[in-house]
C-alpha cells in the first residue's frame, strides 16, 4: 500500500465540506475525510447503477428479509452464514438456500431469503403438529445446545496461552464446526417467528368469522404471551431474591451504602452467604450483558451495582417479586380461558409449538452469546501471539484464521477494507464477496426499497396498548442506553439482553424484525408496554425525535409529525 499524501485545500472548499452536516445529518460526528469517503462510495454506486445491472445472475432484489444492527464483525456471523447453508437441510429437514451479509462503517445487514423463511416455517408448522416428529426434533435441539454449551465452556475455561499452535487450531476448528451446526438448526427460529404468527392469526380468523381487528389483536396477544418467564426475568427474580434477604437484615442492608471494594470486605466478615449467592448468580448469568458487538461480561461488581439499584428503587422488593410471579400465573389462566372459548385443536397445537419456541428462543440467545464470547477469546489469544489487532482479526473468515494459526500469515489490508464496506452472499453454489464500491453497489441492488411518502405502517402486535411519544433510533445497546430517556419510543432493528436498561425507560418499542418469540416482544409484555415487531421498515422510515403514535391494538405506527418540520 503506497504512502498517503497530504493535500492542501482552500478555505472555501473546507467551508463546502463542512456544509455536509446540514445536507446529510446522518453523517454528523464523522471526520470530514470519512464523510467524503461515504459520499464517494454512494456516488460511484449510483454511476454504476445507471450503466445497468452488473450482477444479473444472482440478484434477488425485493426477496430479502432484512435485519439491521450496529456494526458486527464478520467473524462473529461467519459460522452462521456458512453453517446454515451447509447443514440446515440435515439439521432441520428443509434447507436455507441463501443468506446475505453486508456492512457499512455504521451498520450491519443480515438478510434471510424470504422464500426460505416461508418454506422452512411451513415445513415445521406442519410437521411439529405430529407427536413423533416434534419429540425427536426438540430432543435433537436440546442435545445440540448442550453440546454447544459444553464446547464453549471448555474454551472459556482453558488457559489458551499455554496451548501450542496445533492444539489451539484443533480447538478453534472444533468450536467453529460446533457453532456452524448450532446456527444451521437455530435459524429455524427466524422462520417460526414470522410463519407461526401468520398461522395463529389465520386460525383465529377461521374459528371466529367476522372478528374485529382489535379483538383479533387481543386474543392473539393472549395466546402468544408465554406462560413461562424469560431468562431476563429469571435473572431479575433471583436478584430480587438476594435483595429481599438483604432487606431482611438491617446490618447487611446498611452495608450497601459503601463503595463495592469496602462492601465486599464487610460482607465477607458479616454475611458471606450473600457473596456466595452473588457469585452463583454470576456463574449462571455472566453472559447476559453480552451482545453481538459487546464483549463485557457480568461479574461480582456489576451484580453489586444491580443490587444497589434494586434496593434504591424498591424499599420493599417483596411486592415486585409477587407481581412478576403473578404475571406468569395470570397469563396461563387467560390463555387457558381463550383456548376454551375457541375450541379449536389446530390453534391448541400452534400455541403448544409457540410455547416450545419461546423456550428455544431464550436457549438460542444464550448459546449465541456463549459461542461469540469463546470465539473472541481465541482471537484475543491470536492477537497476543501474532501482533495483529483483535479488531482486525474479527473481520476475517474462519478459513483465514485457520491460515493464520498454521502459517502466521494474515491479509490485514483486506480485513480493514471489509470494515468500511463489505457484502457477501452465501448460496448452495458457493460464496460471492464484494468489498468497497462494489459492495456498496451490490447492497443498493439487492436491498433498495421505496420508503418515500409513508405516513403509517404496520407490523406484528407483540404487546397491546397505545401511546404517543418521540422516537429514538438505536442500532445497538450502547446507542439505546445513551439516547433513551423516560417516555421515549425505542425503535431498533431488534433488541438483545444488553438493551434492557433502555427498554425499561421506553414507553413503547418498535422493531424492524422479529415475531411473537422475539426478545423485544417478550420483554415488552413483561414490562406491560406497547410493542410492534416485524415492521421491516421502522428504522428506515422514522428518524430521531419524530412524534408517532404506536397503536399495538391494531399493529399500526402513525407518524404524527416529522422532526424539524
XYZ file of C-alpha atoms in Angstrom:
565
model
C 0.000 0.000 0.000
C 1.519 3.365 -1.067
C 2.199 6.247 1.264
C -0.669 8.663 1.815
C -0.181 12.200 0.559
C -1.359 15.343 2.332
C -3.360 17.634 0.069
C -3.872 21.312 0.896
C -7.306 22.720 0.044
C -8.663 26.244 0.135
C -10.766 27.756 2.939
C -13.731 27.925 0.557
C -13.505 24.182 -0.116
C -13.330 23.486 3.631
C -16.494 25.576 4.098
C -18.285 23.495 1.449
C -17.191 20.273 3.113
C -18.458 21.465 6.482
C -21.880 22.115 4.936
C -22.255 18.338 4.528
C -23.713 18.227 8.063
C -26.747 20.282 7.086
C -27.342 18.219 3.940
C -26.602 14.819 5.446
C -27.317 14.811 9.214
C -26.802 11.020 9.255
C -23.064 11.653 8.761
C -22.762 14.101 11.649
C -19.918 13.282 14.043
C -17.654 11.593 11.493
C -14.348 13.194 10.405
C -14.552 15.127 7.122
C -12.376 12.510 5.387
C -14.828 9.761 6.386
C -17.831 11.796 5.179
C -16.181 12.327 1.804
C -15.436 8.595 1.558
C -19.105 7.732 2.269
C -20.354 10.165 -0.359
C -17.800 8.952 -2.905
C -18.890 5.325 -2.407
C -22.531 6.302 -2.878
C -21.791 8.385 -5.973
C -19.779 5.601 -7.586
C -22.584 3.151 -6.831
C -25.143 5.473 -8.450
C -22.903 5.830 -11.509
C -22.600 2.074 -11.897
C -26.344 1.614 -11.445
C -27.054 3.949 -14.347
C -24.953 1.681 -16.561
C -27.223 -1.258 -15.816
C -27.001 -4.310 -13.578
C -23.525 -5.769 -13.129
C -24.693 -8.881 -11.270
C -27.718 -10.185 -13.183
C -27.275 -13.877 -12.361
C -27.735 -13.921 -8.603
C -29.540 -10.709 -7.688
C -32.889 -11.367 -5.958
C -33.873 -7.793 -5.147
C -37.032 -7.492 -3.081
C -36.858 -11.052 -1.717
C -34.637 -10.413 1.284
C -35.891 -10.069 4.864
C -33.515 -7.526 6.391
C -32.163 -7.480 9.940
C -30.214 -4.266 10.566
C -27.902 -3.890 13.561
C -24.877 -1.995 14.803
C -21.626 -2.955 13.017
C -20.986 -6.640 13.756
C -17.627 -8.115 12.721
C -17.617 -10.781 10.022
C -16.003 -13.417 12.247
C -18.949 -13.266 14.687
C -21.522 -14.056 11.991
C -19.461 -16.188 9.593
C -20.294 -19.527 11.292
C -23.984 -18.727 10.829
C -23.532 -17.698 7.205
C -21.706 -20.835 6.159
C -23.354 -23.213 8.604
C -26.976 -22.503 7.720
C -26.323 -23.261 4.039
C -24.106 -26.281 4.660
C -26.138 -28.025 7.374
C -29.727 -26.699 7.507
C -31.180 -29.497 5.362
C -29.576 -32.107 7.618
C -30.438 -30.333 10.870
C -33.986 -29.106 10.104
C -35.231 -31.229 7.222
C -35.812 -28.220 4.931
C -32.884 -26.098 3.677
C -31.948 -22.457 3.777
C -30.579 -21.894 0.292
C -29.080 -18.399 0.501
C -28.188 -15.685 3.013
C -26.705 -12.224 2.624
C -24.442 -10.300 4.978
C -23.290 -6.735 4.431
C -21.910 -3.825 6.379
C -21.084 -0.167 6.084
C -18.995 1.592 8.712
C -22.086 2.178 10.914
C -24.494 -0.716 10.174
C -24.656 -4.444 9.501
C -27.345 -6.170 7.432
C -28.136 -9.850 7.902
C -30.674 -10.928 5.285
C -32.666 -14.135 5.046
C -34.137 -15.189 1.714
C -37.918 -14.779 2.020
C -38.868 -17.988 0.129
C -36.607 -19.953 2.507
C -38.321 -18.444 5.550
C -41.704 -19.437 4.154
C -40.620 -22.955 3.183
C -38.845 -23.749 6.454
C -41.632 -22.189 8.570
C -44.419 -24.062 6.794
C -42.450 -27.329 6.896
C -42.010 -27.061 10.663
C -45.546 -25.868 11.442
C -46.911 -28.874 9.568
C -44.524 -31.485 10.999
C -44.311 -30.239 14.592
C -48.011 -30.995 14.947
C -47.007 -34.671 14.594
C -46.078 -36.028 18.037
C -43.198 -38.304 16.953
C -41.541 -35.677 14.751
C -41.890 -32.995 17.432
C -40.452 -35.209 20.169
C -37.429 -36.187 18.078
C -36.876 -32.626 16.806
C -36.966 -30.960 20.243
C -34.773 -33.696 21.740
C -32.213 -33.131 18.970
C -32.446 -29.367 19.538
C -31.708 -29.632 23.269
C -28.872 -32.107 22.700
C -27.143 -29.796 20.219
C -27.453 -26.831 22.588
C -25.905 -28.908 25.398
C -23.043 -29.883 23.063
C -22.538 -26.256 22.008
C -22.543 -25.027 25.594
C -20.024 -27.694 26.629
C -17.600 -26.758 23.846
C -17.939 -23.028 24.536
C -17.381 -23.587 28.262
C -14.296 -25.715 27.642
C -12.740 -22.884 25.595
C -13.800 -20.231 28.118
C -12.106 -22.088 30.959
C -8.981 -23.061 29.004
C -5.622 -21.421 29.583
C -5.315 -20.619 25.877
C -1.860 -19.056 26.026
C -0.422 -22.415 27.200
C -1.674 -24.271 24.104
C 0.716 -24.898 21.221
C -0.359 -23.901 17.708
C -1.615 -27.383 16.831
C -3.838 -27.687 19.926
C -5.139 -24.139 19.535
C -6.004 -24.880 15.894
C -7.756 -28.121 16.873
C -9.896 -26.318 19.469
C -10.686 -23.470 17.078
C -11.826 -25.818 14.296
C -13.976 -27.857 16.694
C -15.598 -24.702 18.095
C -16.303 -23.358 14.588
C -17.794 -26.673 13.408
C -19.997 -26.972 16.509
C -21.136 -23.361 16.140
C -21.914 -23.815 12.419
C -24.218 -26.751 13.128
C -25.854 -24.882 16.001
C -26.602 -21.883 13.742
C -27.878 -24.153 10.977
C -30.518 -25.617 13.283
C -31.487 -22.494 15.217
C -32.062 -20.298 12.170
C -35.434 -22.086 12.162
C -36.483 -19.583 14.855
C -36.342 -16.738 12.314
C -38.774 -18.692 10.136
C -41.069 -19.614 13.004
C -41.198 -16.023 14.286
C -42.803 -14.993 11.011
C -44.785 -18.041 9.894
C -46.203 -19.057 13.298
C -47.650 -15.561 13.720
C -49.394 -15.860 10.353
C -50.672 -19.358 11.130
C -52.115 -18.425 14.540
C -53.864 -15.299 13.212
C -55.287 -17.174 10.238
C -56.604 -19.924 12.505
C -58.259 -17.404 14.868
C -59.968 -15.689 11.912
C -61.216 -19.035 10.623
C -62.509 -20.030 14.055
C -64.221 -16.666 14.663
C -65.569 -15.339 11.366
C -66.045 -11.578 11.299
C -63.783 -10.926 14.306
C -62.709 -7.260 14.570
C -59.059 -6.263 14.251
C -58.987 -5.100 17.867
C -60.460 -8.339 19.198
C -58.126 -10.357 16.953
C -55.132 -8.474 18.401
C -56.388 -9.066 21.959
C -56.916 -12.804 21.523
C -53.677 -13.178 19.589
C -51.683 -11.423 22.330
C -53.311 -13.575 24.997
C -52.375 -16.750 23.129
C -48.765 -15.735 22.449
C -47.987 -14.373 25.914
C -45.765 -17.151 27.326
C -46.804 -18.968 30.489
C -43.109 -19.236 31.353
C -40.717 -16.375 32.091
C -37.699 -15.309 30.065
C -34.111 -15.636 31.237
C -34.064 -11.835 31.643
C -36.869 -12.076 34.192
C -35.417 -15.200 35.829
C -32.195 -13.302 36.489
C -34.188 -10.335 37.778
C -36.176 -12.574 40.117
C -33.010 -14.125 41.522
C -31.544 -10.662 42.086
C -34.751 -9.619 43.848
C -34.475 -12.749 45.979
C -30.993 -11.700 47.148
C -32.230 -8.112 47.662
C -35.063 -9.425 49.856
C -32.562 -11.267 52.089
C -30.524 -8.055 52.338
C -33.601 -6.010 53.302
C -34.495 -8.565 55.972
C -31.111 -7.991 57.649
C -30.768 -4.340 58.715
C -26.987 -4.516 59.281
C -26.399 -6.078 55.875
C -28.709 -3.539 54.219
C -26.717 -0.643 55.685
C -23.507 -2.016 54.125
C -24.851 -1.344 50.620
C -24.179 2.393 51.047
C -20.427 1.645 50.819
C -18.457 1.509 47.571
C -18.045 -2.014 46.194
C -14.481 -2.677 47.412
C -15.339 -1.873 51.047
C -18.765 -3.523 50.695
C -17.184 -6.838 49.664
C -14.753 -6.822 52.573
C -17.533 -6.152 55.067
C -19.839 -8.773 53.523
C -17.067 -11.386 53.862
C -16.931 -10.617 57.564
C -20.645 -10.173 58.329
C -22.685 -12.093 55.737
C -20.576 -14.337 53.442
C -23.711 -16.187 52.274
C -24.725 -13.071 50.308
C -21.388 -13.167 48.464
C -21.890 -16.887 47.725
C -25.338 -16.113 46.275
C -23.926 -13.315 44.104
C -21.082 -15.480 42.816
C -23.540 -18.262 41.959
C -25.604 -15.706 40.037
C -22.526 -14.507 38.120
C -21.652 -18.079 37.133
C -25.196 -18.604 35.865
C -25.787 -15.265 34.102
C -22.328 -13.867 33.241
C -23.260 -13.868 29.547
C -26.477 -11.782 29.740
C -24.664 -8.455 29.290
C -23.107 -9.604 26.020
C -24.308 -8.541 22.580
C -23.105 -9.140 19.045
C -20.518 -6.415 19.462
C -20.453 -6.131 23.262
C -17.725 -8.150 24.966
C -18.097 -7.024 28.584
C -19.359 -9.837 30.817
C -21.120 -9.607 34.148
C -19.078 -10.006 37.339
C -19.499 -9.561 41.094
C -19.005 -5.789 40.764
C -21.758 -5.393 38.167
C -24.142 -7.606 40.173
C -23.495 -5.478 43.281
C -24.387 -2.373 41.275
C -27.602 -4.067 40.096
C -28.468 -4.904 43.711
C -27.783 -1.331 44.817
C -30.140 -0.048 42.104
C -32.858 -2.502 43.160
C -32.517 -1.554 46.829
C -32.619 2.153 45.967
C -35.672 1.879 43.684
C -37.623 -0.629 45.810
C -37.793 -0.002 49.586
C -39.653 -3.328 49.721
C -38.924 -5.814 46.909
C -41.402 -8.472 48.030
C -44.419 -6.940 46.179
C -42.344 -6.777 42.981
C -41.442 -10.467 43.283
C -45.133 -11.285 43.728
C -46.084 -9.097 40.739
C -43.638 -10.878 38.421
C -44.749 -14.342 39.534
C -48.412 -13.329 39.258
C -47.853 -12.182 35.668
C -46.949 -15.716 34.551
C -49.824 -17.268 36.523
C -52.382 -14.792 35.138
C -51.056 -15.267 31.603
C -51.618 -19.006 31.906
C -55.195 -18.530 33.177
C -56.069 -16.070 30.384
C -54.573 -18.359 27.767
C -56.498 -21.410 29.012
C -59.713 -19.366 29.079
C -59.212 -18.148 25.469
C -58.374 -21.633 24.208
C -61.576 -22.962 25.806
C -63.597 -20.258 24.068
C -62.030 -21.059 20.693
C -62.406 -24.858 20.983
C -60.007 -25.361 18.080
C -57.493 -28.231 18.079
C -55.296 -26.607 15.426
C -54.937 -23.418 17.496
C -54.113 -25.565 20.547
C -51.352 -27.277 18.563
C -49.959 -23.979 17.270
C -49.914 -22.497 20.771
C -48.046 -25.568 22.053
C -45.450 -25.035 19.317
C -45.185 -21.372 20.257
C -44.570 -22.229 23.921
C -41.725 -24.539 22.947
C -40.190 -21.883 20.702
C -40.403 -19.301 23.467
C -38.016 -21.515 25.424
C -35.859 -22.257 22.361
C -35.570 -18.529 21.646
C -34.009 -17.993 25.067
C -31.771 -21.017 24.618
C -30.556 -19.782 21.233
C -29.694 -16.353 22.612
C -27.667 -17.901 25.430
C -25.740 -20.183 23.078
C -25.137 -17.349 20.587
C -23.578 -15.185 23.282
C -21.512 -18.043 24.720
C -20.219 -19.007 21.255
C -19.401 -15.416 20.297
C -17.508 -14.897 23.565
C -15.469 -18.100 23.202
C -14.570 -17.330 19.583
C -13.484 -13.853 20.665
C -11.253 -15.346 23.370
C -9.366 -17.277 20.693
C -8.996 -14.118 18.579
C -7.608 -12.243 21.597
C -5.052 -15.022 22.043
C -4.100 -14.891 18.349
C -3.745 -11.119 18.630
C -1.297 -11.645 21.507
C 0.691 -14.288 19.608
C 0.924 -12.716 16.180
C 0.709 -8.989 16.940
C -2.383 -8.230 14.848
C -5.146 -6.127 16.380
C -8.147 -8.057 17.689
C -10.435 -5.629 15.839
C -8.707 -6.525 12.539
C -8.803 -10.279 13.134
C -12.528 -10.023 13.850
C -13.120 -9.122 10.187
C -11.672 -12.421 8.936
C -13.381 -15.555 7.665
C -12.742 -18.688 9.790
C -10.625 -20.125 6.937
C -8.378 -17.045 7.139
C -7.985 -17.526 10.899
C -7.025 -21.163 10.306
C -4.379 -19.988 7.828
C -3.054 -17.513 10.383
C -2.681 -20.237 13.038
C -0.964 -22.585 10.570
C 1.315 -20.112 8.791
C 1.329 -16.830 10.712
C 0.065 -15.069 7.565
C -2.938 -12.721 7.566
C -4.248 -10.263 4.956
C -4.702 -7.277 7.261
C -5.396 -4.858 4.402
C -8.384 -6.922 3.244
C -9.779 -7.130 6.782
C -9.520 -3.351 7.153
C -11.322 -2.849 3.823
C -14.186 -5.091 4.967
C -14.815 -2.791 7.938
C -15.719 0.080 5.620
C -17.946 -1.657 3.096
C -18.447 -5.364 2.595
C -21.083 -7.727 1.200
C -21.223 -11.475 0.835
C -23.908 -13.810 -0.478
C -23.631 -17.466 0.502
C -25.656 -19.968 -1.528
C -25.620 -23.695 -2.222
C -23.406 -22.887 -5.236
C -20.736 -21.044 -3.257
C -19.823 -17.649 -1.836
C -19.655 -14.235 -3.511
C -17.755 -11.463 -1.759
C -17.606 -7.751 -2.578
C -15.547 -5.029 -0.903
C -15.553 -1.218 -1.203
C -17.532 0.430 -4.008
C -18.646 -2.939 -5.405
C -20.150 -3.865 -2.031
C -21.982 -0.533 -1.783
C -23.359 -1.016 -5.297
C -24.420 -4.596 -4.729
C -26.164 -3.642 -1.485
C -28.158 -0.980 -3.323
C -29.146 -3.510 -5.974
C -30.223 -6.171 -3.504
C -31.768 -4.161 -0.677
C -33.027 -0.883 -2.135
C -36.583 -0.183 -1.009
C -39.020 2.610 -1.788
C -39.956 4.218 1.533
C -40.884 7.689 0.340
C -44.198 9.213 1.420
C -45.019 6.651 4.104
C -47.222 8.088 6.878
C -48.130 4.886 8.674
C -47.025 1.278 8.617
C -47.797 -1.989 10.339
C -46.178 -4.988 11.944
C -46.888 -7.762 14.422
C -48.645 -6.703 17.662
C -46.444 -8.156 20.393
C -47.804 -6.314 23.440
C -51.063 -4.360 23.237
C -51.634 -0.727 24.180
C -51.499 2.711 22.579
C -49.106 5.595 23.294
C -47.667 8.713 21.678
C -44.054 9.738 22.013
C -40.787 10.868 20.461
C -38.769 8.328 18.527
C -35.161 7.363 19.241
C -33.493 5.159 16.591
C -30.985 2.742 18.150
C -28.851 0.239 16.210
C -27.097 -1.125 19.278
C -27.444 -1.395 23.044
C -24.820 1.277 23.777
C -26.702 3.613 21.436
C -30.014 2.859 23.192
C -28.647 3.277 26.719
C -27.094 6.628 25.772
C -30.156 8.004 23.930
C -33.351 6.671 25.524
C -34.988 8.877 28.157
C -38.132 8.198 30.162
C -41.157 8.093 27.826
C -39.235 7.818 24.536
C -40.259 5.281 21.925
C -37.410 2.857 21.301
C -37.027 1.980 17.611
C -34.492 -0.693 16.696
C -33.894 -3.382 14.154
C -34.030 -5.826 17.054
C -33.219 -5.866 20.769
C -30.833 -8.056 22.744
C -30.372 -8.558 26.513
C -27.987 -5.597 26.783
C -30.845 -3.277 25.655
C -32.775 -3.920 28.898
C -31.823 -0.716 30.819
C -33.090 1.371 27.886
C -36.219 -0.748 27.402
C -37.261 -0.102 30.999
C -37.340 3.657 30.270
C -39.224 3.398 26.967
C -42.981 3.967 26.681
C -43.169 1.652 23.634
C -40.936 -0.476 21.417
C -40.925 -0.824 17.624
C -38.621 -3.193 15.732
C -37.888 -3.994 12.098
C -37.622 -7.693 12.681
C -38.816 -10.486 14.908
C -42.102 -12.109 15.735
C -44.034 -13.483 18.664
C -40.991 -15.048 20.347
C -38.589 -12.141 19.770
C -36.705 -10.639 22.713
C -38.472 -7.279 22.302
C -41.892 -8.968 22.300
C -41.220 -10.985 25.442
C -39.714 -8.119 27.448
C -42.430 -5.634 26.376
C -45.148 -7.989 27.608
C -43.353 -8.349 30.936
C -42.932 -4.557 31.182
C -46.567 -4.054 30.061
C -45.705 -1.504 27.359
C -46.974 -1.439 23.749
C -44.753 -3.206 21.253
C -44.924 -3.787 17.496
C -42.309 -6.069 15.952
C -41.581 -7.207 12.401
C -42.356 -3.842 10.732
C -39.424 -4.357 8.291
C -39.047 -0.594 7.708
C -39.276 1.265 11.038
C -35.590 2.228 11.226
C -35.688 3.386 7.592
C -38.902 5.412 7.730
C -38.512 7.011 11.152
C -35.932 9.498 12.424
C -34.852 10.645 15.863
C -37.445 12.915 17.539
C -40.283 12.094 15.117
C -43.589 12.214 17.010
C -45.503 8.968 16.450
C -48.470 7.050 17.759
C -47.884 3.369 18.498
C -51.223 1.566 18.381
C -50.320 -2.017 19.192
C -54.044 -2.857 19.496
C -54.201 -2.590 15.707
C -50.470 -3.098 14.976
C -50.116 0.338 13.354
C -47.470 3.049 13.758
C -48.667 6.503 12.640
C -46.264 9.381 12.005
C -47.889 12.478 13.548
C -45.076 14.946 12.981
C -41.640 14.565 11.404
C -38.735 16.013 13.379
C -37.736 19.525 12.334
C -40.999 20.270 10.488
